[in-house]
CSV table of C-alpha atoms and ligand atoms in Angstrom, one decimal:
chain,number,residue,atom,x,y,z
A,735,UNK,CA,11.5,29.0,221.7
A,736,UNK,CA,10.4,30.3,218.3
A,737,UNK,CA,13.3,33.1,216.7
A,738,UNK,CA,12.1,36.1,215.3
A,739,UNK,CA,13.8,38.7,213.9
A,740,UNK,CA,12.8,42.5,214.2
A,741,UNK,CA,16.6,44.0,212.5
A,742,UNK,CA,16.4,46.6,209.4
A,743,UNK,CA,17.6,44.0,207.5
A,744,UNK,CA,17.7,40.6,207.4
A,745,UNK,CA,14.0,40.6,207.6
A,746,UNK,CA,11.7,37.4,208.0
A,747,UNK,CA,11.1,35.1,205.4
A,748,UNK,CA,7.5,34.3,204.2
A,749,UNK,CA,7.0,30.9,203.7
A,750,UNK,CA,6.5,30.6,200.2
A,751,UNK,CA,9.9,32.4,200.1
A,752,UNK,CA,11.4,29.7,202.2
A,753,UNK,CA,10.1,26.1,199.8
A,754,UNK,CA,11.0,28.0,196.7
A,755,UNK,CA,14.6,27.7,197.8
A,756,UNK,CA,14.3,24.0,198.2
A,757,UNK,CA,13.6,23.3,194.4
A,758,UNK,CA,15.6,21.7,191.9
A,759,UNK,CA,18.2,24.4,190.1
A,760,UNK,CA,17.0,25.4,186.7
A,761,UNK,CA,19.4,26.7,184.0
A,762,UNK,CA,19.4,30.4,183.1
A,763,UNK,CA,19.6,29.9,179.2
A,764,UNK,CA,16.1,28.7,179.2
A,765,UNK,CA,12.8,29.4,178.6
A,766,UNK,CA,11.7,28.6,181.7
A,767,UNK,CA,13.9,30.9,183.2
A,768,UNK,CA,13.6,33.9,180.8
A,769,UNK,CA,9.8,33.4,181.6
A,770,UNK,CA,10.4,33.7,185.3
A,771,UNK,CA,12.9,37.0,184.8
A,772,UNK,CA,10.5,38.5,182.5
A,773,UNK,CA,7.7,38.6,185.1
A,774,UNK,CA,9.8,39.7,187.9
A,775,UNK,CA,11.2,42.7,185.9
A,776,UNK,CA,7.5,43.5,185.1
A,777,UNK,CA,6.5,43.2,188.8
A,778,UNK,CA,9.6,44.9,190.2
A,779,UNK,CA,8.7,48.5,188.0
A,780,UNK,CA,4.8,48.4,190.3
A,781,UNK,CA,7.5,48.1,193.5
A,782,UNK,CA,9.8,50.7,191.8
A,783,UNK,CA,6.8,53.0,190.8
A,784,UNK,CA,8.5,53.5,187.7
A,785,UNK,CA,8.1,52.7,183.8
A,786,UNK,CA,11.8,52.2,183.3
A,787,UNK,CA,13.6,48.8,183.8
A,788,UNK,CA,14.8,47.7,186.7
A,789,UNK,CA,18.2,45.7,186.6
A,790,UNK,CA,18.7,43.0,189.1
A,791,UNK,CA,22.0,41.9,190.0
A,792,UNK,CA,23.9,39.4,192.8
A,793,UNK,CA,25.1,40.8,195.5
A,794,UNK,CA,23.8,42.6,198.3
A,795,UNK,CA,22.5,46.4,198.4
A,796,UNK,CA,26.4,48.3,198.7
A,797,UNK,CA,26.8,46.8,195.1
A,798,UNK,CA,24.1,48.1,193.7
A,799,UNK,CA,25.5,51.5,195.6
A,800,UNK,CA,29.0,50.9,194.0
A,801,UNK,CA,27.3,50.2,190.6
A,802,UNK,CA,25.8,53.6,190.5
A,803,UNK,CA,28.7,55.6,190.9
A,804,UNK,CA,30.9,53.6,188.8
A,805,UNK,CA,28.3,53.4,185.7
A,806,UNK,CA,27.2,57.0,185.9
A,807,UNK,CA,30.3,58.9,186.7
A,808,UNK,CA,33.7,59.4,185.7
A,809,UNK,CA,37.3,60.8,188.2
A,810,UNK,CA,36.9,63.9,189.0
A,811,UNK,CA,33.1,64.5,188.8
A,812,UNK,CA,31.4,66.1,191.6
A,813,UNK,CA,28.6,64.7,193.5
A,814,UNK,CA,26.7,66.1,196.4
A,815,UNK,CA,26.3,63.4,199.6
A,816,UNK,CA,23.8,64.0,202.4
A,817,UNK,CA,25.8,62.9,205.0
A,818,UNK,CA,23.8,62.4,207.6
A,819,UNK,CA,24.4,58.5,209.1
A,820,UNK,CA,26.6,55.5,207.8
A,821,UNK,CA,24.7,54.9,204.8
A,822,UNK,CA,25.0,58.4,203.3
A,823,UNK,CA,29.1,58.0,204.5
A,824,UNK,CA,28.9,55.0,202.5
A,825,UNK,CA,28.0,56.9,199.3
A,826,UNK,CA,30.9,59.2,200.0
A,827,UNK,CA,33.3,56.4,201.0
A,828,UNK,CA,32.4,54.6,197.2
A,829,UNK,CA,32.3,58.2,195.2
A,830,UNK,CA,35.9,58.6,196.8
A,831,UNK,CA,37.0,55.0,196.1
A,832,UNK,CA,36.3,56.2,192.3
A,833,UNK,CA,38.4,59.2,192.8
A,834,UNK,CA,35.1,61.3,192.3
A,835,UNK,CA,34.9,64.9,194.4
A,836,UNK,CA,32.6,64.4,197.0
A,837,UNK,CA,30.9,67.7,198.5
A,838,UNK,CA,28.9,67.2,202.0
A,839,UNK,CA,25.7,68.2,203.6
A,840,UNK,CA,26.2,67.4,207.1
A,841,UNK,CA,22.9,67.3,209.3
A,842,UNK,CA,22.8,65.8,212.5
A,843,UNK,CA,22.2,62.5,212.5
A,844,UNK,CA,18.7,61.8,213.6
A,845,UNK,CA,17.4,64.5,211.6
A,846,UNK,CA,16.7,64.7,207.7
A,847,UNK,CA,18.2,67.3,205.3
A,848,UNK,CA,16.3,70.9,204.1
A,849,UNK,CA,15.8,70.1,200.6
A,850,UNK,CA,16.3,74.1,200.3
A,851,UNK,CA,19.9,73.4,202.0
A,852,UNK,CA,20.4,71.2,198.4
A,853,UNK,CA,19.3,73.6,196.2
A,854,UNK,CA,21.8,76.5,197.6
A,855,UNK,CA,24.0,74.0,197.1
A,856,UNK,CA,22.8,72.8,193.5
A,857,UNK,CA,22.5,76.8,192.6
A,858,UNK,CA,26.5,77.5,194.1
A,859,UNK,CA,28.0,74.9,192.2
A,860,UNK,CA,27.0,74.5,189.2
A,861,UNK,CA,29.5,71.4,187.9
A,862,UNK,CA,27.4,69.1,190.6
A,863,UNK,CA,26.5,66.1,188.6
A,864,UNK,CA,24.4,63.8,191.2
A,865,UNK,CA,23.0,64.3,194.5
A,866,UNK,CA,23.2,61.1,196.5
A,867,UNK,CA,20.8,60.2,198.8
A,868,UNK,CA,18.7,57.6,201.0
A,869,UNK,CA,15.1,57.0,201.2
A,870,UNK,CA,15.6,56.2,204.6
A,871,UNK,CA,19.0,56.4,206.5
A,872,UNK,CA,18.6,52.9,208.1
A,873,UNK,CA,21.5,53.9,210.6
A,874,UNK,CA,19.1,56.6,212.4
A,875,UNK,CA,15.8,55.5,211.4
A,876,UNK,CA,15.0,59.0,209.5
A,877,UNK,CA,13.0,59.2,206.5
A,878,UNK,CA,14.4,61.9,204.3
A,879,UNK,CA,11.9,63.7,202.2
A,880,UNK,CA,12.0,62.8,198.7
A,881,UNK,CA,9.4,64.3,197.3
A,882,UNK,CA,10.8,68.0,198.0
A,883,UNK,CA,14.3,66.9,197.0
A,884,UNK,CA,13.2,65.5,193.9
A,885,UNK,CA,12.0,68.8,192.7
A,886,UNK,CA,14.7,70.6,193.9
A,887,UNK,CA,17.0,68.1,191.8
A,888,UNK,CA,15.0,68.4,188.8
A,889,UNK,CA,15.2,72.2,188.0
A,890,UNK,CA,18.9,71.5,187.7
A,891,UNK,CA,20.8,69.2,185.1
A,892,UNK,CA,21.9,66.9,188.4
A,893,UNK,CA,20.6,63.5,188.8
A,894,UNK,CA,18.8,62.6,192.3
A,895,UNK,CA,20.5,59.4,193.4
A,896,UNK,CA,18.4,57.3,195.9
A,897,UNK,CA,19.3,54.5,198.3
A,898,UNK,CA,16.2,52.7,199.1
A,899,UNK,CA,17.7,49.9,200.2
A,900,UNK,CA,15.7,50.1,203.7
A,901,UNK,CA,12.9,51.9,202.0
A,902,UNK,CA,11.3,50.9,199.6
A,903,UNK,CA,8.0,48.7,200.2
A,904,UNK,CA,8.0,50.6,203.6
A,905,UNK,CA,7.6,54.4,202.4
A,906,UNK,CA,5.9,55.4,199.7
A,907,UNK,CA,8.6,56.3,196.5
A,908,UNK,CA,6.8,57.8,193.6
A,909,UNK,CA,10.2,57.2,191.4
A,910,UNK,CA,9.0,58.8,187.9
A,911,UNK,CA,6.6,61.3,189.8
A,912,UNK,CA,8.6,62.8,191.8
A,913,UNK,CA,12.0,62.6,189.1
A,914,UNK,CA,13.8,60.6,191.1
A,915,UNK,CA,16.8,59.8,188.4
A,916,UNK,CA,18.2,56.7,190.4
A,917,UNK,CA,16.9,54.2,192.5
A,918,UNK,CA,19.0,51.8,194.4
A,919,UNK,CA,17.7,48.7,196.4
A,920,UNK,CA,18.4,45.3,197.9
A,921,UNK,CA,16.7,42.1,198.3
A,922,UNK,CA,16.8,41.4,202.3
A,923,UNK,CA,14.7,44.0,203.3
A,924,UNK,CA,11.3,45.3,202.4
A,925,UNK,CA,11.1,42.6,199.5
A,926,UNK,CA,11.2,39.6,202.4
A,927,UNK,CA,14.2,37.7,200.6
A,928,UNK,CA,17.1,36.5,201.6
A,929,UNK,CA,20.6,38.4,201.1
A,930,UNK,CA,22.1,38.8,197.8
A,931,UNK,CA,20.1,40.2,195.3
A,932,UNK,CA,20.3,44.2,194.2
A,933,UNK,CA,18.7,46.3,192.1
A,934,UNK,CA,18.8,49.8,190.0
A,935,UNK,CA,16.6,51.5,188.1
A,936,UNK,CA,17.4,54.3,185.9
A,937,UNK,CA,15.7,57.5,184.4
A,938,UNK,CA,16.6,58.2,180.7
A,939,UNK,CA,18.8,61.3,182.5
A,940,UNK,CA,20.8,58.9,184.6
A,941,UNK,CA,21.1,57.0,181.4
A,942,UNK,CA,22.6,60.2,179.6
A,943,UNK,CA,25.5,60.1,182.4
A,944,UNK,CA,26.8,56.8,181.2
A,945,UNK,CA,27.6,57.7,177.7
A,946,UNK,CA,30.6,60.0,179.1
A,947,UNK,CA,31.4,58.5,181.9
A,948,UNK,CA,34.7,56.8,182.6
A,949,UNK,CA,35.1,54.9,185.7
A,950,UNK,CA,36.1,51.5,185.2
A,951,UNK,CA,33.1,49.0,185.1
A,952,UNK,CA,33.1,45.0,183.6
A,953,UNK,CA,30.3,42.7,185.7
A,954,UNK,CA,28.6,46.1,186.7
A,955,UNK,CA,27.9,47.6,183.4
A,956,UNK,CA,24.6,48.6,183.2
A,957,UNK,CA,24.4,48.8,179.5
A,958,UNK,CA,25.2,44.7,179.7
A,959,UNK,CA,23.1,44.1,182.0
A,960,UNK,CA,20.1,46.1,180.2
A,961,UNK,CA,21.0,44.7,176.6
A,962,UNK,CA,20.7,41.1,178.1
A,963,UNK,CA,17.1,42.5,179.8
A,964,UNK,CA,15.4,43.5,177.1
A,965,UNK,CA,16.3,39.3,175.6
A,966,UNK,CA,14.7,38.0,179.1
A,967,UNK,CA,18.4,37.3,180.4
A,968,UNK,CA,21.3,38.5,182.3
A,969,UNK,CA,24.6,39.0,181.3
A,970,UNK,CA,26.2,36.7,183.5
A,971,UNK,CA,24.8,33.5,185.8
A,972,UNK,CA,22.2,35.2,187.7
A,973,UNK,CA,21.6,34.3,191.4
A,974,UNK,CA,18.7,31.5,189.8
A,975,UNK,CA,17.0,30.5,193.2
A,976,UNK,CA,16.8,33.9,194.3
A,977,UNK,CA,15.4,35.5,191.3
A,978,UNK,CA,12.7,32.2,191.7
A,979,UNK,CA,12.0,33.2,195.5
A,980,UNK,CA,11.6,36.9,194.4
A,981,UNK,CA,8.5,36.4,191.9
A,982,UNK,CA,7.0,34.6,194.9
A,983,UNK,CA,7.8,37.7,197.3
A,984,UNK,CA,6.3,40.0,194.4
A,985,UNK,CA,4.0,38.1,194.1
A,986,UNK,CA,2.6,38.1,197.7
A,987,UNK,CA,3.6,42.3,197.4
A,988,UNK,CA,0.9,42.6,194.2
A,989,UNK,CA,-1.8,40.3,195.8
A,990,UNK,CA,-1.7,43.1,199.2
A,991,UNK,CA,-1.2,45.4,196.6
A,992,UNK,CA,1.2,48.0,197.0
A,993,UNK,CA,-0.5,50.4,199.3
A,994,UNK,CA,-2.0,48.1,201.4
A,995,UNK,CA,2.1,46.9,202.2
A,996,UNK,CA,2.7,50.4,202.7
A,997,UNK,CA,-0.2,51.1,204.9
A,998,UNK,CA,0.2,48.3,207.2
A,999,UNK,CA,3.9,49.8,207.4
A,1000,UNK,CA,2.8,53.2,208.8
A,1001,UNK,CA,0.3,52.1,211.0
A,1002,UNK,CA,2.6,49.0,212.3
A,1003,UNK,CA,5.6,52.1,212.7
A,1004,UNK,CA,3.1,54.4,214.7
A,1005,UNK,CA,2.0,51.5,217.1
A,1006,UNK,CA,5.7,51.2,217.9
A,1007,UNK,CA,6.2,54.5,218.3
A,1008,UNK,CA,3.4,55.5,220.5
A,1009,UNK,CA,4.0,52.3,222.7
A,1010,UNK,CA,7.8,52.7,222.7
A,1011,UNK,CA,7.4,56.9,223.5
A,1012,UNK,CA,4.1,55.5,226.4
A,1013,UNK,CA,7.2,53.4,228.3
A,1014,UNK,CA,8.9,57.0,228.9
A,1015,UNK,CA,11.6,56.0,226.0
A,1016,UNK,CA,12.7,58.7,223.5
A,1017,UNK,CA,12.6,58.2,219.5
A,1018,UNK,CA,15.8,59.4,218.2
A,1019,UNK,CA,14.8,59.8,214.5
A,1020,UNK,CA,12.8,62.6,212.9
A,1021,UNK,CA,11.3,61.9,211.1
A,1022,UNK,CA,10.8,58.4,212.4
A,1023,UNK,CA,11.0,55.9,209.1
A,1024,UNK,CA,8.3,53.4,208.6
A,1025,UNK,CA,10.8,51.0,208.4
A,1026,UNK,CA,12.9,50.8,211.6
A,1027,UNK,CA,12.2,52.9,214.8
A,1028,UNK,CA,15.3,54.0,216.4
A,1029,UNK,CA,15.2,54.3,220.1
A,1030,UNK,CA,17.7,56.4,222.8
A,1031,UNK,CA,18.9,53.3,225.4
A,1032,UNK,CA,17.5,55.2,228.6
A,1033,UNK,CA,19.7,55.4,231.7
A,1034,UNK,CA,21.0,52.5,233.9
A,1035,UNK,CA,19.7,50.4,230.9
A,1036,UNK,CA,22.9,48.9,228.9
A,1037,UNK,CA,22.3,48.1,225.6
A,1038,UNK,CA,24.0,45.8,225.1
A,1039,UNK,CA,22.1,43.8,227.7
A,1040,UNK,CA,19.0,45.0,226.6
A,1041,UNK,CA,19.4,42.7,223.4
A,1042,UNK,CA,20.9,39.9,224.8
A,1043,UNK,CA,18.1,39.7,227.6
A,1044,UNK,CA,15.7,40.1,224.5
A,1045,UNK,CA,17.5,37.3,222.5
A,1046,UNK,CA,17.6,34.8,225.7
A,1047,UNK,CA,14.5,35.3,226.9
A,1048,UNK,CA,12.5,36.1,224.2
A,1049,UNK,CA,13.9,34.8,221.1
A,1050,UNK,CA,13.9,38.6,219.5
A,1051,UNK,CA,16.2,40.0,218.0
A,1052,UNK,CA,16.9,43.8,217.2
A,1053,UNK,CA,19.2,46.2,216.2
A,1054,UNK,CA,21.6,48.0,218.0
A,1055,UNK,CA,23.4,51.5,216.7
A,1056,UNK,CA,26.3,51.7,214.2
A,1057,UNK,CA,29.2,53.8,214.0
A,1058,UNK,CA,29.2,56.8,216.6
A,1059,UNK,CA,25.6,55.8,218.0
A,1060,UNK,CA,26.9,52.4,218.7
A,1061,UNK,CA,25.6,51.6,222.8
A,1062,UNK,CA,23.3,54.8,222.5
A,1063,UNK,CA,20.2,53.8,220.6
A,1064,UNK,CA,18.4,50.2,219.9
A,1065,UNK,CA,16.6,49.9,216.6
A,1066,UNK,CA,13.3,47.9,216.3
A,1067,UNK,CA,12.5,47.1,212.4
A,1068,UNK,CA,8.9,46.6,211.5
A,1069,UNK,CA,10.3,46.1,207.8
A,1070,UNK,CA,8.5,43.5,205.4
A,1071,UNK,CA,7.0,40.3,206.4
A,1072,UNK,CA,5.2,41.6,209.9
A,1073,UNK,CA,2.1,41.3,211.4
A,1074,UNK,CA,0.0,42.2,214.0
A,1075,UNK,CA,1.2,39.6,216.2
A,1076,UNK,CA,4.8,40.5,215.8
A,1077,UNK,CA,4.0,44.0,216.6
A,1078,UNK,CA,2.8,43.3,220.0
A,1079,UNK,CA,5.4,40.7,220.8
A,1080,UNK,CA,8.0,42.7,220.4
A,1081,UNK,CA,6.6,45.5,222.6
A,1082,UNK,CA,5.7,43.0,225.1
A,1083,UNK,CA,9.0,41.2,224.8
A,1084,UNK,CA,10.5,45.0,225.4
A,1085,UNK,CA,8.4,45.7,228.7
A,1086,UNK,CA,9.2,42.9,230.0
A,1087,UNK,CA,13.0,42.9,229.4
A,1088,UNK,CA,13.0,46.8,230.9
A,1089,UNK,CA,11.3,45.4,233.8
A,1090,UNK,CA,13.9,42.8,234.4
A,1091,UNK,CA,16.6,45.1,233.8
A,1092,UNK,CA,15.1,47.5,236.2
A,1093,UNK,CA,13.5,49.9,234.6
A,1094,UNK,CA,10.4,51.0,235.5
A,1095,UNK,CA,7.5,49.9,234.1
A,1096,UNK,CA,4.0,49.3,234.8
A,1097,UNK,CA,3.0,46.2,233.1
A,1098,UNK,CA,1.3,46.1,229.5
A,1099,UNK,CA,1.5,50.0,229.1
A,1100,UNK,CA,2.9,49.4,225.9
A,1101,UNK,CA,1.3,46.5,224.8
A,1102,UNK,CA,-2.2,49.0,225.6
A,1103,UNK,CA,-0.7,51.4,223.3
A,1104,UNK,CA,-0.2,49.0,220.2
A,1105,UNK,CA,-3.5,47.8,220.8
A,1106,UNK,CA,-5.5,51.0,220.7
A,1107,UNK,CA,-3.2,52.2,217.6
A,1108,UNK,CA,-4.3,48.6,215.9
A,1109,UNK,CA,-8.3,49.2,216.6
A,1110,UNK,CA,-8.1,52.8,215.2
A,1111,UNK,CA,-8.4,54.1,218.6
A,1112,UNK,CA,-5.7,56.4,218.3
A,1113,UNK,CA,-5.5,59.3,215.3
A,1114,UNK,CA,-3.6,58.4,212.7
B,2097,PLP,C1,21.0,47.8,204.4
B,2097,PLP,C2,21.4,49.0,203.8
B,2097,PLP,C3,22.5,49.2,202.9
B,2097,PLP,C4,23.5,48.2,202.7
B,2097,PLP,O1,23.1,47.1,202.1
B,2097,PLP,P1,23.9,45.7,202.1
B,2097,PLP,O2,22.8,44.9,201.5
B,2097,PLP,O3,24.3,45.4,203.5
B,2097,PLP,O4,25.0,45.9,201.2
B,2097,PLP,C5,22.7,50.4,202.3
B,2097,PLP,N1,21.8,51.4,202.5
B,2097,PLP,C6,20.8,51.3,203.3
B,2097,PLP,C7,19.9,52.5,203.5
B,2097,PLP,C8,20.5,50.2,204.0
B,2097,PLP,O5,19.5,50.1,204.8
């Protein structure tokens, strides 16, 4: 039985991904290398939408994340999280770990924040010094919107912080368009690498922050790491066959060009959607993301079950809920290296597990669904 994996991260490996990891190790102090890092960093400001540098560093995406606060940000600063799923308590769990003053927006999880819910809270207190945020809040499958935050942030002296970890090369991120100060992202999900590769880019405002601020920083330090950039290098040993198995991801990113990957991510999310919402289930996220859909378990289905039948039977493997929706939702990803194919397997892998798990369903009324989305037949 073939594997395939459908979770918000890992996500599949494209196969030119795969045989560049089985090459000979090359050394970093080289021209070779510095050739190789050079065009990556090019590529990765088209990904980032952005004409600042992007930093790349090893580890995976909660580095990046830690990074941030510790580069831009000193004790005592304050810094608005929108807390609404594990990822935005992860913001506020590393702001706190620097001894930073974190102030909440709460929203239920499964919905997104009111960008004008940010700005009372910009206009009240004044001493805010970042809002931190995701694109998409991978733990519900909601796409926050961006755009309206951004310019929310930017009549104020804050910086808009962004986790795109999930996001980015599923949703469209206009970083410098729509002044978004900070963008934070990771290497096992949209970009169809393995774990343990990060990035950051920076606007020259969330470079202003780093001249004052104090928090301690020594492998992080994004002046290092961009003073070693700008010679083709890193600071330190950089994770070699990862950065060689990006440029081939990048590469295969610029030759669908970059709204072609995000198109086929919006259509591939509604053809879940549609299918998931035709077999009676309920989507638990809105807005749904175009990277994962997120999907209330119905009754006398456990989920549990529900992914082991899927893994057993069906070699598919999804996501189940974290934190306080752990049991409650599943979570299909449609996130990076997908096609057509995989869309209608997983639906049909779904059906059928319901079916065997009792639940009612009358066969191929999803797999109809995907279908009709893929041939246009349904509005987009
Ligand atoms: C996956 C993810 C993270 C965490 O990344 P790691 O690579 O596991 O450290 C953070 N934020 C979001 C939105 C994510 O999807």
């Amino acid at each position: 039985m073939k594997t395939r994996i459908f979770t918000p991260g890992p996500t599949p490996l494209p196969e030119k991904v795969r045989l560049s990891q089985a090459k000979q190790i090359i050394h970093h102090r080289t021209k070779e290398f510095s050739s190789i890092f050079e065009d990556v960093c090019q590529s990765l400001k088209y990904v980032f939408q952005t004409k600042n540098d992007v930093l790349t560093f090893a580890a995976s995406g909660t580095g990046a994340m830690e990074a941030v606060v510790a580069n831009l940000f000193s004790p005592q600063d304050e810094v608005l999280v929108v807390r609404g799923g594990k990822f935005g308590e992860r913001w506020e769990n590393i702001a706190e770990a620097f001894g930073l003053k974190v102030t909440g927006i709460d929203i239920e999880w499964g919905r997104a924040p009111d960008p004008l819910q940010i700005r009372e809270k910009l206009h009240s207190s004044k001493t805010i010094r970042a809002v931190l945020t995701q694109l998409v809040e991978t733990s519900t499958g909601v796409r926050y919107d961006i755009e309206s935050i951004g310019k929310v942030v930017s009549e104020t002296s804050a910086v808009l912080v962004v986790d795109a970890i999930s996001g980015l090369g599923a949703e469209p991120l206009l970083t410098d368009e729509w002044g978004v100060d900070v963008v934070v992202a990771g290497s096992q999900k949209g970009f169809m690498l393995p774990p343990g590769l990060c990035f950051v880019s920076l606007s020259e405002k969330a470079r202003k922050l780093m001249d004052d601020a104090t928090c301690p920083r020594y492998y992080w330090d994004f002046k290092k790491a961009q003073s070693a950039l700008v010679k083709g290098q890193t600071a330190f040993t950089p994770a070699v066959s990862l950065i060689c198995a990006l440029r081939e991801s990048l590469a295969l990113i610029k030759e669908e060009g970059l709204d072609a990957v995000l198109e086929r991510h919006r259509v591939f999310a509604l053809a879940v959607r549609r299918a998931v919402s035709s077999l009676g289930l309920e989507i638990f996220a809105h807005p749904s993301s175009n990277a994962v859909t997120s999907i209330l378990v119905p009754a006398g289905v456990e989920e549990k079950n529900l992914r082991k039948k899927l893994q057993e039977n069906f070699g598919v493997m999804i996501a189940g809920g974290q934190g306080k929706l752990s049991g409650k939702i599943v979570r299909i990803a449609h996130l990076g290296w997908m096609d057509k194919l995989d869309i209608v397997g997983v639906i049909f892998a779904l059906e059928m597990t319901l079916a065997h798990l009792g639940y009612d369903v009358e066969p191929a009324t999803g797999v109809k669904v995907v279908q009709e989305v893929l041939m246009g037949k349904v509005a987009m």
